[in-house]
PDB file of C-alpha atoms in Angstrom:
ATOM      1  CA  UNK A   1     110.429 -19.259   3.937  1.00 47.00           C
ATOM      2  CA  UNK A   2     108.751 -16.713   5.825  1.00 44.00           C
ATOM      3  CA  UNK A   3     109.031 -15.600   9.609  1.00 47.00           C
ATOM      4  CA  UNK A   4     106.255 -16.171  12.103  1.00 46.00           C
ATOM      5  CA  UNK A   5     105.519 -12.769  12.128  1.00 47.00           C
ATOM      6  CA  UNK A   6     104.468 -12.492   8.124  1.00 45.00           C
ATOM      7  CA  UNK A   7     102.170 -15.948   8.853  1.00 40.00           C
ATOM      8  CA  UNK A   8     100.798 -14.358  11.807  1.00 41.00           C
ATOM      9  CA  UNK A   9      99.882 -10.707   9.934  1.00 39.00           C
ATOM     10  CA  UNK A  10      98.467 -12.627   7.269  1.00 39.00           C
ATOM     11  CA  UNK A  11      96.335 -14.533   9.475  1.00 39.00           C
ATOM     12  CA  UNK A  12      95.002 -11.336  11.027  1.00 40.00           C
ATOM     13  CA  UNK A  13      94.492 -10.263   7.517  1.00 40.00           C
ATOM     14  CA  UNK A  14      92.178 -13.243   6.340  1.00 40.00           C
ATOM     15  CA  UNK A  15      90.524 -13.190   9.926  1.00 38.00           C
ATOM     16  CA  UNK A  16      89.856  -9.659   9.223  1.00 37.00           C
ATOM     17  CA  UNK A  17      88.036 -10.361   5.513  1.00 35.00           C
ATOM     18  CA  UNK A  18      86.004 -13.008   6.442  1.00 34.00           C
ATOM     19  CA  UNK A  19      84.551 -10.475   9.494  1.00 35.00           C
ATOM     20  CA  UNK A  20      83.671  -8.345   6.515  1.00 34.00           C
ATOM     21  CA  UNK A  21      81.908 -10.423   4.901  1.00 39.00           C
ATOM     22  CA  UNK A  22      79.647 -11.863   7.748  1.00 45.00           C
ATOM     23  CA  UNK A  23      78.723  -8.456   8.567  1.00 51.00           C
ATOM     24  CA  UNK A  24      78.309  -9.215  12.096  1.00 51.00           C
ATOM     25  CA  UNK A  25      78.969  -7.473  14.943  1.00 61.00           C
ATOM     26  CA  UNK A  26      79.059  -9.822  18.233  1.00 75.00           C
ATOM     27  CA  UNK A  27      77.310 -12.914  19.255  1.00 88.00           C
ATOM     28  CA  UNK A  28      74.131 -14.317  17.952  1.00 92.00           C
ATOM     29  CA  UNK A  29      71.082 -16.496  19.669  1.00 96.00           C
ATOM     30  CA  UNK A  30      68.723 -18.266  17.846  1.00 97.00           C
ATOM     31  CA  UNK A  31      65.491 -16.429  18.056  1.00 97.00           C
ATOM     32  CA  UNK A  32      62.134 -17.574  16.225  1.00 97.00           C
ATOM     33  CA  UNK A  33      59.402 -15.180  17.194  1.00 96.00           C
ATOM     34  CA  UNK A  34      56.924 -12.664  15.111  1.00 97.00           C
ATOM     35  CA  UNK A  35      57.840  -9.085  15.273  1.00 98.00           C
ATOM     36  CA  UNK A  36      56.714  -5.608  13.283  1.00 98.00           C
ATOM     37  CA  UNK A  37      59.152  -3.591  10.992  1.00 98.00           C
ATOM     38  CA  UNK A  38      58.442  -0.095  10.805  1.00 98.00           C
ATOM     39  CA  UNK A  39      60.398   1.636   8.159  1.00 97.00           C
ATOM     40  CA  UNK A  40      60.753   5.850   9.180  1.00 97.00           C
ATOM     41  CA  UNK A  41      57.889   6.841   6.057  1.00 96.00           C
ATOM     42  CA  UNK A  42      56.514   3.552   5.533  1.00 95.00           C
ATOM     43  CA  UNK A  43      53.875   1.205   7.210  1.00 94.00           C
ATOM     44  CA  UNK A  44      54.449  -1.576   9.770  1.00 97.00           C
ATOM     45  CA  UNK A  45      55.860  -4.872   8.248  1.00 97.00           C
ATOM     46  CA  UNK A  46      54.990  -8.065   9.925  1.00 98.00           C
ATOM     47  CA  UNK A  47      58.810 -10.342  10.455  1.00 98.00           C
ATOM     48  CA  UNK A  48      59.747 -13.565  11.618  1.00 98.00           C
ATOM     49  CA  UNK A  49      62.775 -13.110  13.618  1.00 98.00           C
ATOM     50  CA  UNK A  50      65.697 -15.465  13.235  1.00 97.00           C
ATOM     51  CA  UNK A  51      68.444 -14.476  15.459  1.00 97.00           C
ATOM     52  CA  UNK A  52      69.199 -11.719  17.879  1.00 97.00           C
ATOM     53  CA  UNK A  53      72.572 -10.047  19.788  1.00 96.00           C
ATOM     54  CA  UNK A  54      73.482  -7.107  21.484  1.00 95.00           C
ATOM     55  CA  UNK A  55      74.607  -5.151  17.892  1.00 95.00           C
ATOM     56  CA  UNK A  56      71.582  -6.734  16.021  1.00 97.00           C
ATOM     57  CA  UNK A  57      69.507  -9.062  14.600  1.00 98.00           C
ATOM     58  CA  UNK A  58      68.051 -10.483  11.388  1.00 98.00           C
ATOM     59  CA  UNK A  59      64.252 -11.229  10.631  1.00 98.00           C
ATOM     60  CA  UNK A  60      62.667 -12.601   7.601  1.00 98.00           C
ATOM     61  CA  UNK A  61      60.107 -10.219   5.489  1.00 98.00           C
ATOM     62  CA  UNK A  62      57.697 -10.730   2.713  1.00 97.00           C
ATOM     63  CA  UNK A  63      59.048  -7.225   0.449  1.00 96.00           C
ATOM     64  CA  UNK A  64      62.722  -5.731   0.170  1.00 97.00           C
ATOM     65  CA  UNK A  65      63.412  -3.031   2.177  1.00 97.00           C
ATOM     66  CA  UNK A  66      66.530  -0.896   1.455  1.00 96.00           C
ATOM     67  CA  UNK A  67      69.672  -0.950   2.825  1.00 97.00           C
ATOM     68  CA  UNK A  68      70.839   1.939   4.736  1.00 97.00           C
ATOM     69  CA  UNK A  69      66.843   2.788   5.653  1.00 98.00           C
ATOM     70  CA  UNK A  70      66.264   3.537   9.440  1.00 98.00           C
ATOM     71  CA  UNK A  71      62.973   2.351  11.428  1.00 98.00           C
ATOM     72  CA  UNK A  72      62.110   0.576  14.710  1.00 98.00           C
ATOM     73  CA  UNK A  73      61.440  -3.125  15.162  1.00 98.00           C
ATOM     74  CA  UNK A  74      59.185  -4.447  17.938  1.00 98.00           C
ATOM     75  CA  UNK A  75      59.874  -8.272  18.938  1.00 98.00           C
ATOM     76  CA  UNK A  76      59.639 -10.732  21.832  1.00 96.00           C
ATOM     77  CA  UNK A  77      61.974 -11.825  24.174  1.00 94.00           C
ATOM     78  CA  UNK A  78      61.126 -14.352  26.547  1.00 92.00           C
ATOM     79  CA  UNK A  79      63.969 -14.436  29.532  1.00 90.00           C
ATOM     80  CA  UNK A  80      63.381 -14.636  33.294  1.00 91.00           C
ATOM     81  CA  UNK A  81      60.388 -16.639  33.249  1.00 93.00           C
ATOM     82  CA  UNK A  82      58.273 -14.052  31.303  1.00 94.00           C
ATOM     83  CA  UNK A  83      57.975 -12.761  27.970  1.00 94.00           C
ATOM     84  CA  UNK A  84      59.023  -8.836  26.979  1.00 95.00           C
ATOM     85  CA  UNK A  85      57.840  -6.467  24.491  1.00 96.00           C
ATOM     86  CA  UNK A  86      61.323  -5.183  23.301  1.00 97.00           C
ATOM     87  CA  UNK A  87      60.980  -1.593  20.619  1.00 98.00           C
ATOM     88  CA  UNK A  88      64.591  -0.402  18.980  1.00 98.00           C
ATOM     89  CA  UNK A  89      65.334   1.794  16.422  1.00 98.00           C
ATOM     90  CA  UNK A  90      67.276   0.078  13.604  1.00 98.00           C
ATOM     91  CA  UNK A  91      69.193   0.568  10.379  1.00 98.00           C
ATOM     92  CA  UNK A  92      69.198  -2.031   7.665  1.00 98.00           C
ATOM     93  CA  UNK A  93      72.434  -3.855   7.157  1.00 97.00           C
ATOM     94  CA  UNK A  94      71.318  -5.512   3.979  1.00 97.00           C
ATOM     95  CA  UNK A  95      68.441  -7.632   2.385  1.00 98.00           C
ATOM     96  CA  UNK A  96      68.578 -10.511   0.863  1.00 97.00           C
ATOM     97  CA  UNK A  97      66.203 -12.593  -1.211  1.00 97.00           C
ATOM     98  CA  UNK A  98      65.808 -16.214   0.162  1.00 94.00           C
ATOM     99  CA  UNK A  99      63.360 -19.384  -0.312  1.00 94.00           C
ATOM    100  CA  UNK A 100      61.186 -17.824   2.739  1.00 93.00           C
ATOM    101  CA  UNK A 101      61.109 -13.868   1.479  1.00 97.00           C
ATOM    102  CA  UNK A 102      63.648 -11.363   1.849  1.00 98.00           C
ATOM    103  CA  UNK A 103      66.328 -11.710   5.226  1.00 98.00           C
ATOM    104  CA  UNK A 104      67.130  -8.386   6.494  1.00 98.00           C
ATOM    105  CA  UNK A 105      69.559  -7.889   8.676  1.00 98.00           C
ATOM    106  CA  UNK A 106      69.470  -5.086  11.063  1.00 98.00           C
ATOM    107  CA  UNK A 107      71.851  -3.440  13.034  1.00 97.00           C
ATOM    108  CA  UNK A 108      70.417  -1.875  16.373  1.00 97.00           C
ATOM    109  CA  UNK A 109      70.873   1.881  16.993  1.00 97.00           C
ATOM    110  CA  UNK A 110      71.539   3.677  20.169  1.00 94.00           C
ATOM    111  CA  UNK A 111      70.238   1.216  22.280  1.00 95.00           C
ATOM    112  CA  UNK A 112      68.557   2.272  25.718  1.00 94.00           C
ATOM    113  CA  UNK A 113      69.747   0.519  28.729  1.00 96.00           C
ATOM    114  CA  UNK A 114      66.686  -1.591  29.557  1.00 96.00           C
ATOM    115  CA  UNK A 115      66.817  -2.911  25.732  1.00 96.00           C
ATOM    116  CA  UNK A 116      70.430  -3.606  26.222  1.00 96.00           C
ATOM    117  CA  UNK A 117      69.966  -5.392  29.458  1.00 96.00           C
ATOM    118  CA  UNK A 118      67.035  -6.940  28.040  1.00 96.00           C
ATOM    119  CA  UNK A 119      69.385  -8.589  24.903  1.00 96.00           C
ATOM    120  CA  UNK A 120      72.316  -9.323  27.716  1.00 94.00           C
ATOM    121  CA  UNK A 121      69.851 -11.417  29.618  1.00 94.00           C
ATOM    122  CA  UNK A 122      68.112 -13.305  27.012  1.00 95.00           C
ATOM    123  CA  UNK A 123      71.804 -14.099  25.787  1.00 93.00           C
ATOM    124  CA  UNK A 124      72.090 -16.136  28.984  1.00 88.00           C
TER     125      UNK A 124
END
């Protein structure tokens, strides 16, 4: 039989593999808005967002985009009573074929502090 402390570790361990595979980084809140994708080289995309948090977010698109490709995204928040025009750079985590295009997620980088805050608050 093994100690506590083996069934514990291995707990971590499994914990620690399924984080791995979600990919996520941090909380998520349903968003459904339209947005732009701007791949760095490449025309805007028009996205549907589905989800937002303070590491990322994922959107729905009508082509593939690569993974590890960097570009902004432009979206709408709506928080305090009004709506906000939030720009970010991004990287793309991955990109995945699905019945309503390709989900990208994509994981925010360097965030300013008024995007940040912006994210915190709509979190609420």
């Amino acid at each position: 039989m093994s100690s506590h402390g083996e069934f514990v570790s291995t707990m971590h361990r499994e914990k620690r593999n399924t984080v791995s595979v979600e990919q996520r980084q941090g909380a998520r809140k349903i968003l459904r808005a339209k947005a732009m994708l701007v791949i760095d080289g490449a025309g805007p995309v028009a996205a549907r967002t589905l989800d937002v948090g303070p590491g990322g977010m994922a959107a729905v698109i009508a082509e593939p985009v690569p993974t590890g490709k960097q570009g902004k995204v432009l979206f709408e928040l709506f928080y305090d009573g009004a709506a906000h025009i939030i720009e970010a750079r991004v990287s793309v985590s991955h990109c995945i074929f699905s019945s309503a295009g390709f989900k990208v997620g994509l994981t925010f980088l360097q965030l300013d502090m008024a995007v940040s805050s912006a994210i915190s608050r709509f979190m609420r």
